[in-house]
Coordinates of C-alpha atoms in Angstrom, one line a residue:
Chain A
M135 CA 104.1 53.6 66.8
V136 CA 107.0 55.7 65.6
R137 CA 108.2 58.5 67.9
L138 CA 111.2 60.6 67.0
P139 CA 112.3 64.2 67.5
Y140 CA 111.2 66.3 64.6
L141 CA 114.6 67.8 64.0
T142 CA 116.0 64.2 63.7
A143 CA 113.4 63.4 61.1
L144 CA 114.4 66.4 59.0
T145 CA 118.2 65.7 59.3
T146 CA 117.8 62.0 58.5
L147 CA 115.8 62.8 55.4
F148 CA 118.4 65.4 54.4
S149 CA 121.3 63.0 55.0
Y150 CA 119.7 60.4 52.8
G151 CA 119.0 63.0 50.2
L152 CA 122.6 64.0 50.2
L153 CA 123.8 60.4 50.0
F154 CA 121.4 59.8 47.2
A155 CA 122.6 62.9 45.3
F156 CA 126.3 61.9 45.7
G157 CA 125.5 58.4 44.6
Q158 CA 123.7 59.7 41.5
M159 CA 126.6 62.0 40.7
R160 CA 129.1 59.2 41.0
D161 CA 127.0 57.0 38.8
F162 CA 126.8 59.7 36.2
F163 CA 130.5 60.1 36.1
R164 CA 130.9 56.3 36.0
K165 CA 128.6 56.2 33.0
I166 CA 130.7 58.8 31.2
L167 CA 134.0 57.1 32.0
D168 CA 132.6 53.7 30.9
L169 CA 131.7 55.1 27.5
W170 CA 135.4 55.1 26.7
K171 CA 136.1 51.7 28.2
S172 CA 135.3 48.8 25.8
K173 CA 132.3 46.7 26.7
N174 CA 133.3 43.1 26.8
L175 CA 129.8 41.8 27.1
Q176 CA 130.0 40.1 23.7
G177 CA 126.4 40.4 23.0
Y178 CA 125.1 39.2 26.4
A179 CA 122.7 41.3 28.4
P180 CA 124.1 42.9 31.5
I181 CA 123.3 41.0 34.7
C182 CA 121.7 43.9 36.5
L183 CA 120.4 47.3 35.3
G184 CA 122.2 50.3 36.7
L185 CA 119.4 51.3 38.9
E186 CA 118.7 48.0 40.6
D187 CA 121.8 47.7 42.8
F188 CA 122.1 51.5 43.4
Y189 CA 121.6 51.1 47.1
T190 CA 124.1 48.3 47.4
R191 CA 126.8 50.1 45.4
R192 CA 126.5 53.6 46.7
L193 CA 125.2 53.3 50.2
Y194 CA 125.8 49.9 51.6
L195 CA 129.4 49.4 50.3
R196 CA 130.5 52.6 52.1
I197 CA 129.8 51.1 55.5
Q198 CA 130.4 47.5 54.6
D199 CA 132.9 47.0 57.4
C200 CA 130.0 47.2 59.9
F201 CA 128.4 44.1 58.5
N202 CA 129.5 40.5 57.7
R203 CA 132.2 40.6 60.4
P204 CA 133.9 37.2 60.6
I205 CA 134.2 35.5 64.0
A206 CA 136.7 33.1 65.3
S207 CA 135.0 31.4 68.2
A208 CA 131.7 30.1 69.5
P209 CA 129.2 32.9 69.8
D210 CA 129.1 32.9 73.6
A211 CA 128.9 35.9 75.9
W212 CA 132.4 36.9 74.7
I213 CA 133.3 36.4 71.1
D214 CA 136.4 36.7 69.0
V215 CA 136.0 39.1 66.1
V216 CA 138.5 39.0 63.2
E217 CA 139.9 42.3 62.3
R218 CA 139.7 43.5 58.7
Y219 CA 141.3 46.3 56.7
S220 CA 140.5 47.9 53.4
K221 CA 142.8 49.7 50.9
D222 CA 140.1 51.0 48.6
S223 CA 137.6 52.6 51.0
N224 CA 135.6 49.6 51.9
K225 CA 135.0 48.2 48.4
T226 CA 137.0 45.1 49.3
L227 CA 137.9 44.0 52.8
H228 CA 140.8 41.7 53.7
R229 CA 141.0 39.6 56.9
T230 CA 144.0 39.9 59.1
S231 CA 145.1 37.2 61.6
K232 CA 144.5 39.6 64.5
I233 CA 141.5 38.8 66.8
N234 CA 139.6 41.1 69.0
K235 CA 137.9 39.6 72.0
C236 CA 134.6 41.5 72.4
L237 CA 131.5 41.3 74.5
N238 CA 128.8 39.7 72.3
L239 CA 125.6 41.7 72.1
G240 CA 124.6 40.6 68.6
S241 CA 124.2 36.8 68.6
Y242 CA 120.8 35.1 69.2
N243 CA 122.1 33.2 72.2
Y244 CA 119.1 33.6 74.4
L245 CA 119.6 30.7 76.8
G246 CA 123.3 30.4 76.5
F247 CA 123.4 27.1 74.6
A248 CA 125.7 28.6 71.9
A249 CA 128.9 27.6 73.8
A250 CA 129.9 24.3 75.2
D251 CA 127.3 23.1 77.7
E252 CA 127.9 20.4 80.3
Y253 CA 124.8 18.4 79.5
C254 CA 124.4 19.0 75.7
T255 CA 128.0 18.9 74.3
P256 CA 129.0 15.3 75.4
R257 CA 125.7 14.0 74.0
V258 CA 126.3 15.9 70.8
I259 CA 129.8 14.5 70.4
E260 CA 128.3 11.0 71.0
S261 CA 125.8 11.4 68.3
L262 CA 128.4 12.9 66.0
K263 CA 130.5 9.7 66.4
Q264 CA 127.5 7.5 65.9
Y265 CA 125.5 9.2 63.2
S266 CA 128.2 11.4 61.4
P267 CA 127.7 15.1 60.6
S268 CA 125.3 14.7 57.7
T269 CA 122.6 12.2 56.8
C270 CA 123.5 12.7 53.1
S271 CA 119.9 12.2 52.1
A272 CA 116.4 13.7 52.1
R273 CA 114.0 12.8 54.9
V274 CA 112.0 10.7 52.5
D275 CA 114.9 8.6 51.2
G276 CA 117.3 7.7 53.9
G277 CA 117.5 10.8 56.1
T278 CA 115.2 10.0 58.9
T279 CA 117.2 8.7 61.9
K280 CA 116.0 7.8 65.4
L281 CA 117.1 11.3 66.5
H282 CA 114.7 13.0 64.0
A283 CA 111.8 10.9 65.1
E284 CA 112.6 11.6 68.8
L285 CA 113.1 15.3 68.1
E286 CA 109.7 15.6 66.4
E287 CA 108.1 14.0 69.4
V288 CA 110.0 16.2 71.9
V289 CA 109.2 19.4 70.0
A290 CA 105.5 18.5 69.8
R291 CA 105.4 17.8 73.5
F292 CA 107.4 21.0 74.3
V293 CA 105.1 23.3 72.2
R294 CA 102.0 21.4 73.4
K295 CA 100.7 20.4 69.9
P296 CA 99.9 16.9 68.7
A297 CA 102.6 16.5 66.1
A298 CA 105.6 18.3 64.5
I299 CA 107.8 18.1 61.4
L300 CA 111.5 19.3 61.1
F301 CA 113.5 21.1 58.5
G302 CA 117.2 21.7 58.1
M303 CA 117.0 25.5 57.8
G304 CA 114.7 28.0 59.6
Y305 CA 114.4 30.4 56.6
A306 CA 113.5 27.5 54.3
T307 CA 110.9 26.3 56.7
N308 CA 108.8 29.4 56.1
S309 CA 109.5 29.8 52.4
A310 CA 108.8 26.1 51.7
I311 CA 105.8 25.5 54.0
I312 CA 103.6 28.4 53.1
P313 CA 103.3 27.4 49.4
A314 CA 102.5 23.9 50.5
L315 CA 99.6 25.1 52.7
I316 CA 97.9 27.6 50.4
G317 CA 97.9 28.3 46.7
K318 CA 96.1 30.4 44.1
G319 CA 92.6 31.3 45.2
G320 CA 93.7 31.6 48.8
L321 CA 94.3 34.8 50.9
I322 CA 97.3 35.4 53.1
I323 CA 97.0 38.4 55.5
S324 CA 100.4 39.1 57.1
D325 CA 101.6 41.6 59.6
S326 CA 103.4 44.5 57.9
L327 CA 106.6 43.9 59.8
N328 CA 106.9 40.1 59.1
H329 CA 110.2 38.6 58.4
N330 CA 111.5 38.2 54.8
S331 CA 111.2 34.4 54.9
I332 CA 107.4 34.8 55.4
V333 CA 107.2 37.4 52.6
N334 CA 109.1 35.1 50.2
G335 CA 106.9 32.1 51.1
A336 CA 103.8 34.2 50.6
R337 CA 105.0 35.4 47.2
G338 CA 106.0 31.9 46.2
S339 CA 102.7 30.4 47.1
G340 CA 100.7 32.3 44.4
A341 CA 98.0 33.3 46.8
T342 CA 96.8 36.9 47.1
V343 CA 98.7 38.7 49.9
R344 CA 97.3 41.6 52.0
V345 CA 99.1 43.4 54.8
F346 CA 97.6 44.7 58.0
Q347 CA 99.1 47.4 60.2
H348 CA 101.6 46.1 62.7
N349 CA 100.0 44.5 65.7
S350 CA 96.6 46.2 65.2
A351 CA 93.8 43.7 65.7
A352 CA 91.3 46.5 64.7
H353 CA 93.0 47.0 61.3
L354 CA 93.2 43.2 60.8
E355 CA 89.4 43.0 61.4
E356 CA 88.9 45.8 58.8
V357 CA 91.1 44.0 56.2
L358 CA 89.4 40.7 56.9
R359 CA 85.9 42.2 56.5
E360 CA 86.8 43.9 53.3
Q361 CA 88.5 40.9 51.8
I362 CA 85.8 38.4 52.7
A363 CA 83.1 40.7 51.3
E364 CA 85.0 41.3 48.1
G365 CA 86.2 37.8 47.5
Q366 CA 88.9 36.8 45.0
P367 CA 90.1 39.6 42.7
R368 CA 88.2 39.9 39.4
T369 CA 86.0 36.8 39.8
H370 CA 84.7 37.8 43.3
R371 CA 84.3 34.2 44.2
P372 CA 84.8 33.3 47.9
W373 CA 88.3 32.7 49.0
K374 CA 89.4 29.1 49.2
K375 CA 91.0 29.7 52.6
I376 CA 92.4 32.6 54.6
I377 CA 95.6 32.3 56.6
V378 CA 96.7 35.1 59.0
I379 CA 100.5 35.1 59.6
I380 CA 102.0 36.8 62.7
E381 CA 105.2 36.5 64.7
G382 CA 105.8 35.9 68.4
I383 CA 108.5 38.5 68.9
Y384 CA 109.3 40.8 66.0
S385 CA 113.0 40.7 65.6
M386 CA 113.4 44.3 64.6
E387 CA 111.1 45.8 67.2
G388 CA 111.6 43.4 70.1
E389 CA 107.9 43.7 70.8
L390 CA 105.5 40.9 71.5
C391 CA 102.4 40.4 69.3
K392 CA 99.0 41.1 70.7
L393 CA 98.1 37.4 70.5
P394 CA 94.8 37.2 72.4
E395 CA 93.1 40.0 70.4
I396 CA 94.4 38.8 67.0
I397 CA 93.3 35.2 67.8
A398 CA 89.8 36.4 68.8
V399 CA 89.5 38.3 65.5
C400 CA 90.6 35.3 63.5
K401 CA 88.2 32.9 65.2
K402 CA 85.3 35.3 64.6
Y403 CA 86.0 35.3 60.8
K404 CA 87.1 31.7 60.6
A405 CA 90.6 32.4 59.3
Y406 CA 93.5 30.1 60.0
T407 CA 96.4 31.4 62.1
Y408 CA 100.1 30.8 61.6
L409 CA 102.5 31.9 64.3
D410 CA 106.2 32.3 63.7
E411 CA 107.9 31.8 67.0
A412 CA 111.5 32.1 65.8
H413 CA 112.6 34.5 68.5
S414 CA 110.2 33.7 71.3
I415 CA 110.3 29.9 71.6
G416 CA 112.6 28.9 74.5
A417 CA 113.2 32.5 75.5
I418 CA 109.9 33.8 77.1
G419 CA 107.2 32.2 79.1
K420 CA 107.4 30.7 82.5
S421 CA 108.8 27.3 81.3
G422 CA 110.2 28.7 78.0
R423 CA 107.2 27.6 75.9
G424 CA 107.0 30.9 74.0
V425 CA 104.5 33.7 73.5
C426 CA 101.4 31.5 73.9
E427 CA 102.4 30.6 77.5
L428 CA 103.4 34.2 78.3
L429 CA 100.1 35.6 77.1
G430 CA 97.9 32.8 78.3
V431 CA 96.6 31.6 74.9
D432 CA 95.6 28.0 74.5
T433 CA 97.8 26.3 71.8
A434 CA 94.7 24.5 70.5
D435 CA 93.6 28.0 69.2
M436 CA 96.7 28.4 66.9
D437 CA 96.4 26.3 63.8
I438 CA 100.1 26.2 62.9
M439 CA 103.0 27.1 65.1
M440 CA 106.4 27.5 63.5
G441 CA 109.8 28.0 65.2
T442 CA 113.5 27.8 64.7
F443 CA 116.2 26.1 66.7
T444 CA 118.8 28.7 65.9
K445 CA 117.9 31.2 68.6
S446 CA 117.3 29.6 71.9
F447 CA 118.6 26.1 71.4
G448 CA 122.0 26.7 69.9
S449 CA 121.4 24.5 66.9
C450 CA 120.1 25.1 63.4
G451 CA 116.9 24.2 61.7
G452 CA 113.2 24.9 62.0
Y453 CA 110.0 23.1 62.9
I454 CA 106.3 23.3 62.3
A455 CA 103.9 22.0 65.0
A456 CA 100.3 21.5 64.2
S457 CA 97.6 18.8 64.3
K458 CA 98.4 15.3 63.1
E459 CA 96.4 15.7 59.9
I460 CA 98.3 18.9 58.9
I461 CA 101.7 17.4 59.6
Q462 CA 100.8 14.3 57.6
H463 CA 99.7 16.5 54.7
L464 CA 102.9 18.4 54.9
K465 CA 105.0 15.3 55.0
N466 CA 103.3 14.2 51.8
T467 CA 103.5 17.5 49.9
C468 CA 106.2 19.8 51.2
P469 CA 109.2 19.9 48.9
A470 CA 111.5 20.8 51.7
H471 CA 110.7 17.3 53.2
F472 CA 111.1 15.5 49.9
Y473 CA 114.1 17.1 48.4
A474 CA 116.0 19.0 51.0
T475 CA 118.7 17.3 53.0
S476 CA 117.4 16.4 56.5
M477 CA 118.7 18.1 59.7
S478 CA 122.2 17.2 60.7
P479 CA 122.0 14.5 63.5
P480 CA 124.3 16.3 66.0
A481 CA 122.2 19.4 65.5
A482 CA 119.1 17.4 66.3
Q483 CA 120.7 15.9 69.4
Q484 CA 121.7 19.4 70.5
V485 CA 118.1 20.5 70.4
I486 CA 116.9 17.4 72.2
S487 CA 119.4 17.9 75.0
A488 CA 118.6 21.7 75.1
I489 CA 114.9 21.1 75.4
K490 CA 115.5 18.5 78.1
V491 CA 117.6 21.1 80.1
V492 CA 114.9 23.7 79.6
L493 CA 112.2 21.4 80.9
G494 CA 114.4 20.2 83.8
E495 CA 114.4 16.6 82.5
D496 CA 118.1 16.4 82.8
G497 CA 117.7 16.2 86.6
S498 CA 118.9 19.7 87.4
N499 CA 117.2 23.1 87.6
R500 CA 119.5 24.8 85.1
G501 CA 116.7 25.3 82.7
A502 CA 114.6 27.3 85.2
Q503 CA 117.7 29.2 86.2
K504 CA 118.5 30.1 82.6
L505 CA 114.9 31.3 82.0
A506 CA 114.9 33.4 85.1
Q507 CA 118.4 34.8 84.2
I508 CA 117.4 35.9 80.8
R509 CA 114.2 37.5 82.1
D510 CA 116.2 39.4 84.7
N511 CA 119.0 40.4 82.4
S512 CA 116.5 41.7 79.7
N513 CA 114.5 43.8 82.2
F514 CA 117.7 45.2 83.9
F515 CA 119.4 46.1 80.6
R516 CA 116.3 47.7 79.1
S517 CA 115.5 49.8 82.2
E518 CA 119.0 51.0 82.5
L519 CA 119.1 52.0 78.8
H520 CA 115.8 53.9 79.3
K521 CA 117.3 55.7 82.3
M522 CA 120.3 56.8 80.3
G523 CA 118.0 58.5 77.8
F524 CA 118.2 56.1 74.8
E525 CA 115.2 55.3 72.8
V526 CA 114.8 51.6 73.2
L527 CA 111.9 49.6 71.6
G528 CA 110.4 46.4 72.8
D529 CA 108.2 45.1 75.5
K530 CA 109.1 44.0 79.0
D531 CA 110.6 40.5 79.2
S532 CA 111.7 40.5 75.6
P533 CA 115.4 39.8 75.1
V534 CA 115.6 41.8 71.9
M535 CA 116.1 45.5 72.3
P536 CA 116.7 47.8 69.4
I537 CA 118.3 51.2 70.2
M538 CA 117.2 53.8 67.7
L539 CA 119.9 55.6 65.7
Y540 CA 117.9 57.2 62.9
N541 CA 120.6 59.1 61.0
P542 CA 122.5 57.1 58.4
A543 CA 125.8 58.4 59.6
K544 CA 125.3 57.2 63.1
I545 CA 125.1 53.6 62.0
P546 CA 128.8 53.2 61.1
A547 CA 129.8 55.6 63.9
F548 CA 128.0 53.6 66.6
S549 CA 129.2 50.3 65.2
R550 CA 132.9 51.2 64.8
E551 CA 133.1 53.1 68.1
C552 CA 131.7 50.1 69.9
L553 CA 134.1 47.7 68.2
R554 CA 137.0 49.9 69.2
R555 CA 135.9 49.5 72.8
N556 CA 135.5 45.7 72.4
L557 CA 131.7 45.6 72.2
A558 CA 130.2 43.7 69.2
V559 CA 126.8 45.0 68.2
V560 CA 124.6 44.5 65.2
T561 CA 123.3 47.6 63.4
V562 CA 120.4 47.4 61.0
A563 CA 119.5 50.0 58.4
F564 CA 117.3 50.4 55.3
P565 CA 116.0 48.2 53.6
A566 CA 115.6 45.7 56.6
T567 CA 113.9 48.6 58.5
P568 CA 112.0 51.6 57.3
L569 CA 114.2 54.4 55.9
L570 CA 114.1 56.8 58.8
L571 CA 114.3 54.1 61.5
A572 CA 117.9 52.7 61.5
R573 CA 118.7 51.0 64.8
A574 CA 121.3 49.0 66.7
R575 CA 119.8 45.7 67.8
I576 CA 120.9 44.2 71.1
C577 CA 120.2 40.5 72.0
I578 CA 120.7 39.7 75.6
S579 CA 121.7 36.2 76.6
A580 CA 121.3 34.1 79.8
S581 CA 125.1 33.8 79.8
H582 CA 125.7 37.5 80.3
T583 CA 126.7 38.2 83.9
R584 CA 125.9 41.4 85.8
E585 CA 129.5 42.7 85.3
D586 CA 129.3 42.0 81.6
M587 CA 126.1 44.0 81.3
I588 CA 127.3 46.9 83.5
K589 CA 130.5 47.1 81.3
A590 CA 128.3 47.1 78.2
L591 CA 126.1 49.8 79.6
E592 CA 129.1 52.0 80.3
V593 CA 130.5 51.6 76.8
I594 CA 127.1 52.2 75.2
S595 CA 126.6 55.3 77.3
K596 CA 129.9 56.7 76.3
V597 CA 129.4 55.9 72.6
G598 CA 125.9 57.2 72.8
D599 CA 127.2 60.6 74.1
L600 CA 129.8 60.6 71.3
V601 CA 127.4 59.8 68.6
G602 CA 124.5 61.7 70.0
I603 CA 121.6 59.2 70.2
K604 CA 120.2 60.0 73.7
Y605 CA 117.0 61.4 72.3
F606 CA 114.9 61.3 75.5
P607 CA 117.2 62.8 78.2
V608 CA 115.8 62.0 81.6
E609 CA 117.8 64.5 83.7
P610 CA 116.7 64.1 87.3
Q611 CA 117.2 60.3 87.4
K612 CA 120.9 60.6 86.4
H613 CA 122.4 60.6 89.8
L614 CA 120.1 57.8 90.8
T615 CA 121.6 55.7 88.0
D616 CA 125.1 56.4 89.3
K617 CA 124.0 55.4 92.8
I618 CA 122.6 52.1 91.5
Q619 CA 125.8 51.4 89.5
K620 CA 128.0 52.1 92.5
K621 CA 125.9 49.8 94.6
L622 CA 126.1 47.0 92.1
E623 CA 129.9 47.4 91.7
Chain B
M39 CA 112.9 75.8 72.0
A40 CA 110.9 72.9 73.5
K41 CA 111.8 69.6 72.0
L42 CA 109.2 68.8 69.3
Y43 CA 108.4 65.1 68.9
A44 CA 106.6 63.7 66.0
Q45 CA 104.4 60.7 66.5
T46 CA 102.9 58.6 63.8
V47 CA 101.7 55.2 62.8
P48 CA 103.1 54.6 59.3
P49 CA 100.6 52.9 56.9
P50 CA 101.8 49.6 55.5
D51 CA 103.5 50.3 52.2
L52 CA 105.4 47.4 50.8
N53 CA 107.2 49.4 48.2
K54 CA 110.5 50.4 49.7
N55 CA 111.1 53.0 47.0
T56 CA 108.2 55.1 48.2
E57 CA 107.4 54.3 51.8
W58 CA 109.9 56.8 53.1
F59 CA 107.7 59.6 51.8
M60 CA 105.0 58.7 54.3
Y61 CA 107.0 59.7 57.3
P62 CA 106.8 63.0 59.3
G63 CA 109.1 65.8 58.2
V64 CA 109.3 65.0 54.5
W65 CA 107.4 68.1 53.3
T66 CA 109.3 70.4 55.6
T67 CA 112.6 68.9 54.4
Y68 CA 111.6 69.4 50.7
I69 CA 110.7 73.0 51.3
F70 CA 114.0 73.6 53.2
I71 CA 116.1 72.0 50.5
I72 CA 114.5 74.3 47.9
F73 CA 115.0 77.4 50.1
F74 CA 118.7 76.5 50.8
T75 CA 119.2 75.9 47.1
W76 CA 117.9 79.4 46.4
L77 CA 120.3 80.8 49.0
T78 CA 123.2 78.9 47.4
V79 CA 122.4 80.1 43.9
L80 CA 122.2 83.7 45.1
S81 CA 125.6 83.4 46.8
V82 CA 127.3 81.5 44.0
F83 CA 126.0 83.5 41.0
G84 CA 125.5 86.8 42.6
C85 CA 122.4 87.5 40.5
T86 CA 119.1 89.2 41.3
P87 CA 116.7 87.3 43.6
G88 CA 114.3 86.9 40.8
M89 CA 116.8 85.3 38.5
A90 CA 117.8 83.0 41.4
W91 CA 114.2 81.9 41.8
T92 CA 114.0 81.2 38.1
I93 CA 117.1 79.1 38.2
V94 CA 115.7 77.2 41.2
N95 CA 112.4 76.7 39.5
L96 CA 114.0 75.4 36.3
T97 CA 116.4 73.1 38.2
H98 CA 113.5 71.9 40.3
F99 CA 111.7 71.2 37.0
A100 CA 114.6 69.2 35.5
V101 CA 115.3 67.2 38.7
T102 CA 111.8 66.4 39.6
Y103 CA 110.7 65.6 36.1
Y104 CA 113.6 63.2 35.8
F105 CA 113.2 61.4 39.1
F106 CA 109.4 61.5 39.5
H107 CA 108.2 61.1 35.9
W108 CA 111.0 59.6 33.8
K109 CA 113.0 57.1 35.9
K110 CA 111.1 53.9 36.2
G111 CA 111.5 51.0 38.6
T112 CA 113.1 50.9 42.0
P113 CA 116.8 50.8 43.2
F114 CA 116.2 47.5 44.9
A115 CA 116.4 44.1 43.2
E116 CA 114.4 42.3 45.9
D117 CA 111.0 43.4 44.7
Q118 CA 111.7 41.4 41.6
G119 CA 110.9 44.1 39.1
I120 CA 107.2 44.5 39.7
Y121 CA 107.5 48.2 39.6
N122 CA 109.7 48.3 36.5
R123 CA 107.1 49.9 34.3
L124 CA 106.0 52.5 36.9
T125 CA 107.6 55.9 37.5
W126 CA 108.1 57.1 41.1
W127 CA 105.0 59.3 40.8
E128 CA 102.9 56.3 39.8
Q129 CA 104.3 54.2 42.6
I130 CA 103.7 56.5 45.6
D131 CA 100.8 55.9 48.0
N132 CA 100.3 52.5 46.3
G133 CA 99.0 54.1 43.2
K134 CA 96.1 55.8 44.9
Q135 CA 95.3 59.2 43.4
L136 CA 94.5 62.5 45.1
T137 CA 96.2 61.7 48.4
D138 CA 97.7 64.4 50.6
N139 CA 101.2 63.7 49.4
R140 CA 100.2 64.0 45.8
K141 CA 98.3 67.2 46.4
F142 CA 101.3 68.7 48.2
L143 CA 103.6 67.8 45.3
T144 CA 101.2 69.2 42.7
V145 CA 100.8 72.5 44.5
L146 CA 104.5 73.0 45.1
P147 CA 105.5 73.7 41.4
V148 CA 102.7 76.2 41.2
V149 CA 103.8 78.0 44.3
L150 CA 107.4 78.0 42.9
Y151 CA 106.1 79.4 39.6
L152 CA 104.2 82.2 41.3
I153 CA 107.3 83.2 43.4
A154 CA 109.6 83.0 40.4
S155 CA 107.4 85.0 38.1
H156 CA 106.5 87.6 40.7
T157 CA 110.1 88.3 41.6
T158 CA 111.2 88.6 38.0
D159 CA 108.3 91.1 37.4
Y160 CA 106.8 88.8 34.7
Q161 CA 109.5 89.6 32.2
H162 CA 110.4 87.6 29.1
P163 CA 112.2 85.2 28.5
M164 CA 112.1 84.0 32.2
L165 CA 108.3 84.0 32.2
F166 CA 108.1 81.7 29.1
F167 CA 110.4 79.1 30.6
N168 CA 108.7 79.2 34.1
T169 CA 105.3 78.8 32.5
L170 CA 106.5 75.9 30.4
A171 CA 108.0 74.2 33.5
V172 CA 104.8 74.6 35.6
I173 CA 102.5 73.4 32.7
V174 CA 104.6 70.2 32.1
L175 CA 104.9 69.4 35.8
V176 CA 101.3 69.9 36.7
I177 CA 99.9 68.0 33.7
A178 CA 102.3 65.1 34.5
K179 CA 100.7 64.9 38.0
F180 CA 97.0 64.8 36.9
P181 CA 95.2 61.5 37.9
N182 CA 94.2 61.0 34.2
M183 CA 97.9 60.8 33.3
H184 CA 98.4 57.7 35.4
K185 CA 100.4 55.2 33.4
V186 CA 99.9 57.3 30.2
R187 CA 102.9 57.5 27.9
I188 CA 102.3 60.1 25.2
F189 CA 103.5 59.1 21.8
G190 CA 105.1 56.0 23.4
I191 CA 107.9 58.1 24.9
N192 CA 109.6 56.3 27.8
S193 CA 107.3 53.3 27.5
G194 CA 109.8 50.5 26.8
H195 CA 113.2 49.4 28.1

């Protein structure tokens, strides 16, 4: 559901039109100037046609300093951002040695494991000394250590599935597993806002891909009925299998998926379900077990549950949890298991320790504290932003909250003004989001204290006034917000 | 003026080159851009309103013919070139013909033609050029012309 002021829609389209016109004009003059310069291609074809990278050259490069910012510390609640300068209006950026200590609202650090932790870090250093940073081998050759076997068991137990398999990279998990599960003659129905890794995996599998409207179980049912009735394209034979792919928390919207309704539809039409819990595992649910626990869905109803260790566990890598037969099949066929280097042993130890803390098996209640903290932090931050008049997406309890910006010029304005006031935010624009819906995405962490969040809210409010993104002004509540802020201070 | 909000559920369109056209406010922005171009032409050239409409009509013809019916492919490399043989007109609405967007874009050159020819009092040579522009644009937008390349013009790259 997209809701925006009509005037904003008009001005955003006009701004993009203007940027497009200027880009085309510059390309035109560049083409004329290049006619005189000698072409040193020596008969080789050019790497990209002029039109393909138009967006990168003419729009993205102009605001390049808002993206790819190098950091110089662990991505904790406060982060050191390296300052950069440019002499040719952002075409090339040079690092300086100056460092800016900023409040970190951009890292996926949901439970606060990104910085040194009193339980995890000693064990990680232990395993680093014992197993060395890399296994230097694929899982199948010499890359399966005791830690990998233990982690697979721990993950399966945590997610409440019979078995699990690990991979060294979260993105590669999706793009390598989906082709191993389904091929030509199969049908993949994926949510329209699914992550790029799923899109790449679906494309690489060779199956037919259909898209259903975001989070709409009714439209999913329509698509399923139509596709099952029609069968494969051209031959109209029945589909070999149908997999429906959805995500737990959508990273650009911050909203939860309507899991019970979608599972009901899939069971009715006998389609397999694949749930990508990259952002929701460890962050939501009473004991951190993800969106299934939060929405009360039995994990036996999901066929394949995928997740990553990057977001809540402070490590890197991904996993798939499913029945023993599926995991055995994947271990025998998935190329990421055969040829890709296995997960780094210290990273695996970090996940084992983090899951133990979350479950309370380390003997303390820090896990429960962290989960309660992130829930309280998210709800507080989101409600305060709402009161200030920003348009914030996302459901209650979700630690991801995008603030809508819309106009392309507000993206660099918001990003640079926040950095000037020592607040590091991540802004997202086209093509990661639809054209009109550029946003600044805030990720709240359990390691943010109340003072941190109040300071962040003040900065965001000031920058929001400067940039003009308070689209839903809620006038009467303003003095109430001041009262609450004074009470908290 | 009360704050007007637009609400919509955008249909799933995977082609990033064309999905922006399905959002609210696109038609109004298009009409506003044409109107402001007319005002700009009037103020820069200082000609009669009819001449200005003719200039706007012919510029609109050149620009929309080039961008809608000549340029093929998309400005993004990530779709791996699956639209490299399709012009923008053939890509919008996932290739479905006779949708609301297409009907709007077909009617617009005709309306521009009527305005331009009325304000110039149907005089030559403006009438000839305006008629040529509207015939070419409307024929290019017929459903039967989907993926048709007359005499092989613009078919290869």
